[in-house]
Coordinates of C-alpha atoms and ligand atoms in Angstrom, one line a residue:
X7 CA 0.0 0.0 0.0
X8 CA 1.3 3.3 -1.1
X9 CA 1.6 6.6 1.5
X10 CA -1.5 7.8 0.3
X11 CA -3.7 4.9 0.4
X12 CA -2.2 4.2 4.1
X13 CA -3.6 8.0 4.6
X14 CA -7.2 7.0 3.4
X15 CA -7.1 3.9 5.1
X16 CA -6.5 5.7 9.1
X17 CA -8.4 8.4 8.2
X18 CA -11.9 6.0 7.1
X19 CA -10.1 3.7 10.2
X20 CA -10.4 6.9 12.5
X21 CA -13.8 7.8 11.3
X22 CA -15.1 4.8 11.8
X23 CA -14.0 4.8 15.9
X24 CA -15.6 8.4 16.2
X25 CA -19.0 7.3 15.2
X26 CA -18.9 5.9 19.3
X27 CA -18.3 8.9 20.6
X28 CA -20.9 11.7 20.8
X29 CA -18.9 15.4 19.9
X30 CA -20.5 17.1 22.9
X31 CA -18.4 14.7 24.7
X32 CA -14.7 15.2 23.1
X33 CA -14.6 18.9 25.2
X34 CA -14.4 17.2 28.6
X35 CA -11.9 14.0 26.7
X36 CA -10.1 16.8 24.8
X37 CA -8.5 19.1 26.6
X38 CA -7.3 21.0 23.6
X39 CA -10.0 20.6 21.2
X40 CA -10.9 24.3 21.8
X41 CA -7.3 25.2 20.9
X42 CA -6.8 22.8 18.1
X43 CA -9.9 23.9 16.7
X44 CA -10.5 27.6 16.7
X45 CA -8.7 30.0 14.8
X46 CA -8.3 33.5 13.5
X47 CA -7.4 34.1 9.9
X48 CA -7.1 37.3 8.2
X49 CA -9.7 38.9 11.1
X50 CA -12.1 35.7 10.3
X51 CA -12.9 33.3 13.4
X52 CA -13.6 29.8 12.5
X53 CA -15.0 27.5 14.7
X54 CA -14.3 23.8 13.8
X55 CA -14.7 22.5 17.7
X56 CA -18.0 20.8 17.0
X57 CA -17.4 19.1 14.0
X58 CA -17.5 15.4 13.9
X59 CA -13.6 14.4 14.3
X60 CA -11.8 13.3 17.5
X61 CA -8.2 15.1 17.5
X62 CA -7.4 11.3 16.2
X63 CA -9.2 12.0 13.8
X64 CA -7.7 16.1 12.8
X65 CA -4.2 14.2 12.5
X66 CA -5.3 11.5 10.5
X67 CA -7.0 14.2 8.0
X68 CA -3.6 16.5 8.0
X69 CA -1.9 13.2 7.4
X70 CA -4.2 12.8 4.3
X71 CA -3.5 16.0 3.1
X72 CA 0.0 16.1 3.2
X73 CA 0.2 12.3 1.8
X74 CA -2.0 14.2 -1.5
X75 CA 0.8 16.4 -1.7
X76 CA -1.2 19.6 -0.8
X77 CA 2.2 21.4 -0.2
X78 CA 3.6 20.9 -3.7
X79 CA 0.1 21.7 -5.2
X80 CA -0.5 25.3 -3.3
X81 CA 3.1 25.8 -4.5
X82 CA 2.2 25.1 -8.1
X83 CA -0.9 26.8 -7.6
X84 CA 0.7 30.3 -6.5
X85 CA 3.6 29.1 -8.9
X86 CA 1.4 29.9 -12.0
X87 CA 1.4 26.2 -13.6
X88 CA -0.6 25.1 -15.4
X89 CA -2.9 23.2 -13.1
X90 CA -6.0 22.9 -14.9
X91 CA -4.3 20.2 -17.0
X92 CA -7.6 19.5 -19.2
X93 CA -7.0 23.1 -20.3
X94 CA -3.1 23.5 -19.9
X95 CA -4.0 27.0 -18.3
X96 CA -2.7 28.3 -14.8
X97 CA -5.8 29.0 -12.1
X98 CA -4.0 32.4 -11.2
X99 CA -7.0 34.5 -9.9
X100 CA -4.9 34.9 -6.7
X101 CA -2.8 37.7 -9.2
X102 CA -6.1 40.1 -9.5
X103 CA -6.3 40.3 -5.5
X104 CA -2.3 41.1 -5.6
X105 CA -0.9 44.2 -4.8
X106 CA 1.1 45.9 -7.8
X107 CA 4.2 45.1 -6.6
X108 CA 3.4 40.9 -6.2
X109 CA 5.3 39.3 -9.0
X110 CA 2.7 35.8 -10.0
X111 CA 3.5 34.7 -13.1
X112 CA 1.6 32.6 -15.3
X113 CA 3.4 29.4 -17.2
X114 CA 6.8 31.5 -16.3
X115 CA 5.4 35.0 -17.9
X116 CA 5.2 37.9 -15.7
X117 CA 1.0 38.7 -15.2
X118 CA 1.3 41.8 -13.1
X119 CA 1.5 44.9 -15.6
X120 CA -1.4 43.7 -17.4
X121 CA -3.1 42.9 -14.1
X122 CA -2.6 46.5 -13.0
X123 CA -3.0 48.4 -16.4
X124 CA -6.6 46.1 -16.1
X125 CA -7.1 48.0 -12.5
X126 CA -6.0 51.1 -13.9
X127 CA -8.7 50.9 -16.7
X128 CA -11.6 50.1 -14.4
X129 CA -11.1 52.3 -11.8
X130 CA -10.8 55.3 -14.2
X131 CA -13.7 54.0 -15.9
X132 CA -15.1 53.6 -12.2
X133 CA -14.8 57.1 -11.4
X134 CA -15.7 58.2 -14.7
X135 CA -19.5 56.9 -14.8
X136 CA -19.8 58.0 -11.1
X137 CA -18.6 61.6 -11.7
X138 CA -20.8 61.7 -14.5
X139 CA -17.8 62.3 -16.6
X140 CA -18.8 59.8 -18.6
X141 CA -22.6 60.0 -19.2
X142 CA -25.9 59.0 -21.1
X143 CA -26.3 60.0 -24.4
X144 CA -27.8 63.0 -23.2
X145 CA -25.1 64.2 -21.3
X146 CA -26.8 63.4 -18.0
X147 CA -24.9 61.1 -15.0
X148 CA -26.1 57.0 -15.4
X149 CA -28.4 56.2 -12.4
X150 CA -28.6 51.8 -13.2
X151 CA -26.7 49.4 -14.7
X152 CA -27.7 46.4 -16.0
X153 CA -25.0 43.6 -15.3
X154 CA -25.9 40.3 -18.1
X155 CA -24.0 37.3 -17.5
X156 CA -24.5 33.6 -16.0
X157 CA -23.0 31.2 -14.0
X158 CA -19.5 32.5 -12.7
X159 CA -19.8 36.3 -14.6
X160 CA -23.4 36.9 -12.4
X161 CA -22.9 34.7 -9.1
X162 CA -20.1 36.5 -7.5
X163 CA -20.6 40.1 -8.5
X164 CA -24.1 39.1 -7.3
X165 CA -22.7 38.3 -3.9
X166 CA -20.4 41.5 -4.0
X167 CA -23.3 44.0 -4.7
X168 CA -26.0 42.4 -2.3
X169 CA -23.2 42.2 0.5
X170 CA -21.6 46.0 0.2
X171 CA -24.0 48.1 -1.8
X172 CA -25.3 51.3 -0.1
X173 CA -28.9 51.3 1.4
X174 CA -29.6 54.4 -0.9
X175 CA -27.0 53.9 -4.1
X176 CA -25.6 56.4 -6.5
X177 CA -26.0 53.9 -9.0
X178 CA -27.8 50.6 -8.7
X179 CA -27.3 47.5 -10.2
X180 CA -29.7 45.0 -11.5
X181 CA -28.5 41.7 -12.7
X182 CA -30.0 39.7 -15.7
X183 CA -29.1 36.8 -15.8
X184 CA -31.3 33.8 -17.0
X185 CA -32.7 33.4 -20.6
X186 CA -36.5 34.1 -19.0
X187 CA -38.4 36.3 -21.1
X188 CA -40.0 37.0 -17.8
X189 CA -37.0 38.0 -15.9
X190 CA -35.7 40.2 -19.1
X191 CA -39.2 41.9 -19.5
X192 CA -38.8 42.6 -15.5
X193 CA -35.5 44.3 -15.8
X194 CA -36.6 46.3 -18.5
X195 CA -39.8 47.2 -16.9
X196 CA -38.0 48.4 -13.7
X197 CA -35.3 50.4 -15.7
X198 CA -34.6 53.5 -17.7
X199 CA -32.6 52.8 -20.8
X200 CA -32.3 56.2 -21.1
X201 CA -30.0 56.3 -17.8
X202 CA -29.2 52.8 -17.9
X203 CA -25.4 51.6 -18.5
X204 CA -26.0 47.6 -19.8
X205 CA -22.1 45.9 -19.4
X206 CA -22.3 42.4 -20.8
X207 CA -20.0 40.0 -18.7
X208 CA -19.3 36.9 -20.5
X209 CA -16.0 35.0 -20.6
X210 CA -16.2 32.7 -24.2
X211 CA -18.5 35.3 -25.2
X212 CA -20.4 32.4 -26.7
X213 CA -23.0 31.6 -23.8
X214 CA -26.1 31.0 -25.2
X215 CA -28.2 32.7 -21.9
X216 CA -25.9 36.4 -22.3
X217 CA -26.3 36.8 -25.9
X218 CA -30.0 36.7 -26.0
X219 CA -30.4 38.9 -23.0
X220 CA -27.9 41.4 -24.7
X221 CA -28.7 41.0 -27.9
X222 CA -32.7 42.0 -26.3
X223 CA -31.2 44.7 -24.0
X224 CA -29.4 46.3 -27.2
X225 CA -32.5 46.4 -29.3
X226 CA -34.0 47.6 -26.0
X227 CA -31.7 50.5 -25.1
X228 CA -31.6 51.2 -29.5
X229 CA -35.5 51.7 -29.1
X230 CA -35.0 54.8 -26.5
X231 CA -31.6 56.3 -27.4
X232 CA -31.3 55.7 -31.0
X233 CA -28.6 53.2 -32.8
X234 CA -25.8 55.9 -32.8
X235 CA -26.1 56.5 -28.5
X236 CA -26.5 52.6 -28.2
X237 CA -22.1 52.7 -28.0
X238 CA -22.3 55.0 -25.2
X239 CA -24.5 52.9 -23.3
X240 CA -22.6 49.6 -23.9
X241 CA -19.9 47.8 -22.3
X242 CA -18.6 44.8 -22.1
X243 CA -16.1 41.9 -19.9
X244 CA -14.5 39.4 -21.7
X245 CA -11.3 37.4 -22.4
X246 CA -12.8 36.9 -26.1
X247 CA -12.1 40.3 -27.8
X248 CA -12.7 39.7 -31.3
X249 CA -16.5 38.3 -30.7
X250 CA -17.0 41.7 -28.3
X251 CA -15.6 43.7 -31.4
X252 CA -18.5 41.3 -33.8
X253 CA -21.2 42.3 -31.1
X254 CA -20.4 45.7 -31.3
X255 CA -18.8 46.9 -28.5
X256 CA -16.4 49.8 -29.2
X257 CA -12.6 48.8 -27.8
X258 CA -12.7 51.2 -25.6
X259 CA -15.9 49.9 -23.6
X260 CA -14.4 46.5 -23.4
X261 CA -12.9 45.4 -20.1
X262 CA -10.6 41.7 -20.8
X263 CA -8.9 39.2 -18.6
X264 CA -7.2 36.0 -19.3
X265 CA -8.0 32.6 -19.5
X266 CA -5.9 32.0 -16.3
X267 CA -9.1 32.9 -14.8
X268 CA -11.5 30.4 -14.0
X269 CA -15.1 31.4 -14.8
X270 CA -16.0 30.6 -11.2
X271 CA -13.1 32.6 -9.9
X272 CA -13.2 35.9 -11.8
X273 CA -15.2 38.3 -9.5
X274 CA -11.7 39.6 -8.8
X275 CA -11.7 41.1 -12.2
X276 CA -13.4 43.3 -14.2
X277 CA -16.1 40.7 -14.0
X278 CA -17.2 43.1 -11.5
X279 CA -17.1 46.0 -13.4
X280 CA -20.6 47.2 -12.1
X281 CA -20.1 46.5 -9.0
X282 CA -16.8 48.4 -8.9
X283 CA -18.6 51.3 -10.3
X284 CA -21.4 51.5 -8.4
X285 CA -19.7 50.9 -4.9
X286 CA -16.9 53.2 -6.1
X287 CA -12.7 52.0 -6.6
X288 CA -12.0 52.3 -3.1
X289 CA -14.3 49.8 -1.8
X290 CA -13.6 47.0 -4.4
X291 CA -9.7 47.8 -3.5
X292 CA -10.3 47.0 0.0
X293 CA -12.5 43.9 -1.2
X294 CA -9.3 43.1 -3.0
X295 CA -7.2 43.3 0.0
X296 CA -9.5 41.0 2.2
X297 CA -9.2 38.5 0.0
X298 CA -5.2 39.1 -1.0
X299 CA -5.0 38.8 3.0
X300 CA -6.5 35.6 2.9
X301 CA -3.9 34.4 0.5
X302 CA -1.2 35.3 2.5
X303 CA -2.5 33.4 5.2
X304 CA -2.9 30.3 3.0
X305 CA 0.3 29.9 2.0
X306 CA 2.1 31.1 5.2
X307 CA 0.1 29.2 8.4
X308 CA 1.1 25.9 8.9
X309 CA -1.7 23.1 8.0
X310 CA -2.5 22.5 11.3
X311 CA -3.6 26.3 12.0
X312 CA -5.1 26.9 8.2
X313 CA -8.3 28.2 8.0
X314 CA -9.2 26.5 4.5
X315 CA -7.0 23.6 5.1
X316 CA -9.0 22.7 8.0
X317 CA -12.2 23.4 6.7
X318 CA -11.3 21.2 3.1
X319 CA -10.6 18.6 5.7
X320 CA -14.2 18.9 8.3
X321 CA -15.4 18.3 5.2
X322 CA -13.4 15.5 3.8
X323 CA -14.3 14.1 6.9
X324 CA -18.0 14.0 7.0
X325 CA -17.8 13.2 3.0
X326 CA -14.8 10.2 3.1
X327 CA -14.7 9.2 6.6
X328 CA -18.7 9.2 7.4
X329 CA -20.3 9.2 4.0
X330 CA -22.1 12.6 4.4
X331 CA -23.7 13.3 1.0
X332 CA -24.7 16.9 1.6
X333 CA -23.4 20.2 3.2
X334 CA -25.6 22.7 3.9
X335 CA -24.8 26.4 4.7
X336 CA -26.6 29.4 6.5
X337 CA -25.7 32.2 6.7
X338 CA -26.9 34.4 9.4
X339 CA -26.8 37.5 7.0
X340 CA -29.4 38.9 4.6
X341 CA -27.0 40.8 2.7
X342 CA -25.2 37.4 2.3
X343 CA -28.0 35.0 1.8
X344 CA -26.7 34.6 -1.9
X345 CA -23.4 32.8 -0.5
X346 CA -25.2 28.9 -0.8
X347 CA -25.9 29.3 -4.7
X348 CA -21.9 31.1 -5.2
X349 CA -21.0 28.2 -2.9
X350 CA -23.1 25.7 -5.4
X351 CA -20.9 26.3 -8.4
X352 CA -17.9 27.3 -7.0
X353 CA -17.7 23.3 -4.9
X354 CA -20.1 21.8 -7.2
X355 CA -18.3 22.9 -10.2
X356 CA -15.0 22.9 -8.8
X357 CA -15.1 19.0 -8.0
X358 CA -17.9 17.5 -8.7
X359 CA -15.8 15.1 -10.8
X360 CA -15.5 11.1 -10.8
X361 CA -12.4 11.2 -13.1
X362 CA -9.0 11.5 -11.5
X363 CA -6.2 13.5 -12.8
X364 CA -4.5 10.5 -13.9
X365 CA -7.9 9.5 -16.2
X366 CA -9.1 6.8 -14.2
X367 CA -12.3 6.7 -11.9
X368 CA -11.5 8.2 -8.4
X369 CA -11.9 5.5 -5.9
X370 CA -13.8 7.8 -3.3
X371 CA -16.7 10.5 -3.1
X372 CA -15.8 14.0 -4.0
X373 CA -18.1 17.1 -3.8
X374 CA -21.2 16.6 -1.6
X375 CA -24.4 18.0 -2.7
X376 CA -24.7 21.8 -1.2
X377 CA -27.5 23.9 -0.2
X378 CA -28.9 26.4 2.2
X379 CA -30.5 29.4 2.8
X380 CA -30.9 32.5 4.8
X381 CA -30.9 31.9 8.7
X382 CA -32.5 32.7 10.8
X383 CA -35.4 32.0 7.8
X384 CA -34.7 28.3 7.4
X385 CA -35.4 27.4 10.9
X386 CA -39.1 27.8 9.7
X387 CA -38.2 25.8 6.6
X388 CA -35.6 22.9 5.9
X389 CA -34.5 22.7 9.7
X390 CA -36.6 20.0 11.3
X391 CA -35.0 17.5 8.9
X392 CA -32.0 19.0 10.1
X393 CA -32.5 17.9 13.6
X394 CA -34.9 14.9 13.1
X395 CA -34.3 13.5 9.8
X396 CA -33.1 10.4 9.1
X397 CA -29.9 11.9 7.4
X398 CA -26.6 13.8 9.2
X399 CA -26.2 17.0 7.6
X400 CA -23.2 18.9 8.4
X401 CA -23.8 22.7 8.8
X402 CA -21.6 25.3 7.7
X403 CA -22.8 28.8 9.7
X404 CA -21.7 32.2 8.8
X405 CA -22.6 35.0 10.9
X406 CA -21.4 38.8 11.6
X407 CA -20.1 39.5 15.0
X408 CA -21.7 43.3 14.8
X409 CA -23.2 45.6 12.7
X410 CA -24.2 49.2 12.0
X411 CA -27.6 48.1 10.3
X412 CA -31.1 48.0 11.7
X413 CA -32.9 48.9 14.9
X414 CA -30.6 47.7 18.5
X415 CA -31.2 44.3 19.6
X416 CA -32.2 43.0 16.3
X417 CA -28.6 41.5 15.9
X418 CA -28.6 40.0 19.2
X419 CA -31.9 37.5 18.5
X420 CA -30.0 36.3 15.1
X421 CA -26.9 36.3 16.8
X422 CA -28.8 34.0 19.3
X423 CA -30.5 32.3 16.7
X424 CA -27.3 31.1 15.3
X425 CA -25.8 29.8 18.5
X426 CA -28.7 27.9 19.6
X427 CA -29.4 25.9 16.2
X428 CA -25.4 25.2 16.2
X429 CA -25.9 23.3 19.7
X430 CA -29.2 22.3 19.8
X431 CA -27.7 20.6 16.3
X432 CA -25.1 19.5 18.9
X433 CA -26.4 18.7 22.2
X434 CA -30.5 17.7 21.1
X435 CA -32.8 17.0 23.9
X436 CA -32.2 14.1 26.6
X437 CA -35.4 12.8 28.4
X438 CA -37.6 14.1 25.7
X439 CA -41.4 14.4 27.8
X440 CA -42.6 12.6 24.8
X441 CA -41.2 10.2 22.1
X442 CA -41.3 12.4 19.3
X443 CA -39.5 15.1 20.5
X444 CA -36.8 12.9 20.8
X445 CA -33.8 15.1 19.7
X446 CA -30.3 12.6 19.2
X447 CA -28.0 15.6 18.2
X448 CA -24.6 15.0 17.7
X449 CA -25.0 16.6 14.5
X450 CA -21.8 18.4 13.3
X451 CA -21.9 22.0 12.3
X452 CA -18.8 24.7 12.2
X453 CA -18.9 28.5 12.2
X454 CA -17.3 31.2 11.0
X455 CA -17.6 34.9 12.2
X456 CA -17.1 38.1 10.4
X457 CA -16.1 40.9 12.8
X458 CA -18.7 42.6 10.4
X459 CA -19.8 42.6 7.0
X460 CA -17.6 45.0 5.4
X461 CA -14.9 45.1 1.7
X462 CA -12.4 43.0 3.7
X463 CA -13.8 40.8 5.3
X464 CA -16.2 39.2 2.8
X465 CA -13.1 39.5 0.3
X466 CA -11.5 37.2 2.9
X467 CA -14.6 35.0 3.3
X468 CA -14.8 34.5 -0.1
X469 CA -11.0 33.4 -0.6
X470 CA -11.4 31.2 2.1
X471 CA -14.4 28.9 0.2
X472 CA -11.8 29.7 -2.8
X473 CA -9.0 27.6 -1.2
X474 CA -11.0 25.4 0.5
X475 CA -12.3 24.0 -2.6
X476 CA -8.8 23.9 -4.1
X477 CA -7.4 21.8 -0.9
X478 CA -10.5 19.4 -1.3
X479 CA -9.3 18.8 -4.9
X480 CA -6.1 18.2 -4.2
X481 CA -6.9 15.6 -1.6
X482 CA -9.6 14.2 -3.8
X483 CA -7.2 14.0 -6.7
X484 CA -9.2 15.5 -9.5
X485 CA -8.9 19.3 -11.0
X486 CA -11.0 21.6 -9.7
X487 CA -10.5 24.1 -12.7
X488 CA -12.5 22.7 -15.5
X489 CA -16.2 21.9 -16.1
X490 CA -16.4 19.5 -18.8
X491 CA -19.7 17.9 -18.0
X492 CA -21.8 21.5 -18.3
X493 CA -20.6 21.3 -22.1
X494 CA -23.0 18.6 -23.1
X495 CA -25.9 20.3 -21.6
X496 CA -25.2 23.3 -23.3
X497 CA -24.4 21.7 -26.8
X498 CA -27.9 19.3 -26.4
X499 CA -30.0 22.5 -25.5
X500 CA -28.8 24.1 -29.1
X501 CA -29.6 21.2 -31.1
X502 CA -33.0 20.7 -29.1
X503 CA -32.8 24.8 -29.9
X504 CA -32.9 23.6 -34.0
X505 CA -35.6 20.5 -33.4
X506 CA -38.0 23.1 -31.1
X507 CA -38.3 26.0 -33.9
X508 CA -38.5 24.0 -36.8
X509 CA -35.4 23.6 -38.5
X510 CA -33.8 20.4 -37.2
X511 CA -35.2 16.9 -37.1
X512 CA -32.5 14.9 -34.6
X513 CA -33.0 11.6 -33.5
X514 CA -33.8 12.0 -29.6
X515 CA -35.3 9.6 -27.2
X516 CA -39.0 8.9 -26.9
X517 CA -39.6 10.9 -24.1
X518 CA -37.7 13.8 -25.7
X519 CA -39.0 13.4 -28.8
X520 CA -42.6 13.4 -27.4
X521 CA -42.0 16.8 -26.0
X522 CA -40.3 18.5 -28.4
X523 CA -43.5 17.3 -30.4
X524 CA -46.2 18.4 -28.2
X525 CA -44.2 22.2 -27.5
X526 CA -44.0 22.5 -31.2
X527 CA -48.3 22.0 -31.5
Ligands
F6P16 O1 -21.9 27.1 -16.2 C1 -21.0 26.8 -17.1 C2 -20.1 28.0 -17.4 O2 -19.2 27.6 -18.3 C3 -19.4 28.5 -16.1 O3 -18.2 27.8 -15.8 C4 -19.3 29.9 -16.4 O4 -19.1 30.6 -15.2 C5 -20.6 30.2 -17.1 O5 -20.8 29.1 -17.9 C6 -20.7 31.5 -17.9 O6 -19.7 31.5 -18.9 P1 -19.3 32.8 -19.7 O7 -18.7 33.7 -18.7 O8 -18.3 32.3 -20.7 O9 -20.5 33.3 -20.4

């Protein structure tokens, strides 16, 4: 047996000798569980202390990671190779978050200057719109923009906005993202094209979703300001310049980056062009230097004291070592009760993968299924299965120390909310009065605490999920930076596309088939 199969092996060994021990009672066996298990990184407190694992159990999942080679692969990773083998490109996103002065380099070429003439761009651009330097076609200041793009150019400048962006904005921004008729006719119901600046965010340029909605926003904004102001109402994000220049998007209006940057990864760019508009340069920089903090902490804290490390490894646990299928994660937030669906694509994307990076099938279970919602809304929803169900779902909260919003006291009942789900998830209810309110606990959850919601810290936050996914990868073997098995879907809905309006007569199953028949009558 090789080093790394020995790993697996203790670590499913290990997991299988904590299932006789309830977690609520490793604090008295433990004495430094709390220690071992708490940590600050880059002003983030994470809470791993009532998780599942023994201490046995922590050592047996560091000894996994460092049999994977997690050392070497960070190193490559910051290194600039080219990781995402499937693709031969770098995952570098960890550059865009750099100060000026970092020197990442992508397959040995320097990335920085272009990094920074990129920032340089934006920000002027930035300050531009919100001067009104740069204005409407009728000379007046923009008051919307209308952000178009899907998947990983919609899900984290989503995040961004609904996390930082001002009670009463300068500038808001709506974001259009699916190919729903109903959700473009709502956009361009609440909106004035006549103040509106539309920026189309799309990576390949190609996705089927962002060129109808543009190509309908452009005829939109063409109906109120005429075809010659449609360029000054236009702009667009993409690493795919020649199909920006077919759609007609002057140069100058179009914002690139490079296809070291992972679709899933790219808020750090101008992806988030809006949102670096409307909450104005110096709040995306410190956003920037949240998350660059967060990076410095990755590759500098020893494993045993890494905040994504540990948390790639809770989870390994409960997925490898206890067969937990699912992850769910709250937070205690409303301005961050989009993190579950960023979360969905960024782990379910990242890994959920059954090939290896050698070709073969992986021989364990990589990304669990996540969800979640809003706390403290989904203790009147999900939550009972959560504590009675017949299934152990590991929770993942996220709540804010403190903050300036909302009438006093509110924050203390969600603060309290919080704490009491993660140990009643814990602890449950001994000596019920009656059988069904039997509660087992010993249901593992793990918390992490933003000092508040502010730039840095949800730029830290959000690096930490980043890295966390990478060190799952690594330990699960596979790459994390491709996403082969969306292609088919997207390739079967343009032929279905053909069949559905007429023009195409492809062999599809019955069921299909019998559809595609009765939509066409
Ligand atoms: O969902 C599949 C995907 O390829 C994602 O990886 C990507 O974030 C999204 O589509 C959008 O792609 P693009 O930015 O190229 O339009």
């Amino acid at each position: 047996m090789d080093d790394l199969a020995a790993a697996w092996s203790t670590l499913e060994v290990a997991a299988q000798a904590d299932r006789a021990v309830r977690i609520e009672d490793r604090f008295k066996a433990e004495a430094a569980r709390m220690g071992r298990l708490t940590l600050d990184a880059a002003g983030l407190g994470i809470d791993l202390s009532k998780q599942a694992w023994s201490l046995a159990g922590l050592d047996a999942a560091l000894a996994l990671a460092k049999a994977a080679g997690l050392d070497d692969a960070r190193r490559r990773l910051f290194g600039g190779e080219a990781i995402n083998t499937s693709e031969g490109r770098p995952a570098l996103h960890m550059a865009l978050r750099a100060p000026a002065t970092a020197t990442f380099m992508a397959q040995g070429k320097s990335v920085m200057a272009d990094v920074e003439a990129m920032r340089q761009r934006m920000a002027g651009f930035a300050n531009g719109i919100r001067s009104g330097q740069i204005a409407a076609v009728d000379g007046a200041p923009f008051t919307s923009i209308l952000h178009i793009g899907i998947g990983g150019s919609d899900l984290g400048p989503r995040l961004l906005w609904d996390g930082l962006k001002p009670l009463k904005p300068q500038i808001g921004v709506r974001f259009l993202a699916n190919v729903d008729g109903g959700d473009f006719a709502q956009a361009a119901a609440e909106l004035d094209p006549a103040r509106t600046l539309v920026i189309v965010v799309s990576k390949t340029f190609t996705t089927q979703e962002t060129l109808a909605n543009a190509t309908a926003a452009r005829a939109w904004l063409a109906a109120a300001v005429g075809e010659a102001g449609v360029s000054k109402h236009l702009a667009a994000v993409s690493t795919a310049l020649d199909k920006t220049a077919a759609f007609g998007v002057a140069d100058a209006r179009v914002f690139g980056f490079w296809d070291w940057v992972g679709g899933r990864y790219s808020l750090w760019s101008s992806v988030s062009l809006s949102c670096a508009i409307a909450l104005g340069w110096e709040v995306f920089s410190q956003f920037l230097a949240g998350a660059a903090a967060m990076d410095e902490h990755f590759q500098t804290a020893p494993f045993e004291r890494n905040a994504p490390v540990l948390l790639a490894l809770a989870q390994i646990y409960n997925r490898n070592g206890l067969g937990r299928g699912a992850r769910s994660v709250v937070p205690y937030a409303y301005r961050l009760r989009r993190l579950p669906a960023f979360l969905q694509q960024l782990e379910m994307e990242s890994n959920g993968k059954s090939i290896g990076l050698d070709g073969a099938r992986v021989g364990h279970a990589t990304a669990p299924v996540v969800f979640g919602g809003e706390g403290s809304n989904v203790q009147h929803a999900y939550f009972q299965a959560m504590h009675q169900g017949t299934d152990i779902v590991p929770t993942e909260f996220v709540a804010m120390a403190a903050t300036d919003e909302g009438p006093g006291g509110m924050h203390d009942k969600l603060l309290s909310n919080v704490l009491a789900q993660a140990e009643a998830l814990m602890v449950g209810r001994k000596n019920p009065p009656r059988a069904p309110r039997t509660f087992d606990g010993d249901r593992p959850s793990g918390l992490i605490l933003l000092p508040r919601l502010d730039p840095h810290s949800l730029g830290a936050l959000i690096t930490l999920y980043e890295h966390k996914t990478f060190v799952e990868g690594v330990v699960w073997g596979i790459n994390s930076f491709d996403q082969w098995g969306v292609e088919l879907g997207k390739e079967m809905a343009n032929a279905i596309l053909e069949d559905l309006v007429g023009r195409g007569s492809k062999p599809h199953d019955p069921s299909t088939a019998a559809l595609i028949n009765r939509l066409k009558n």
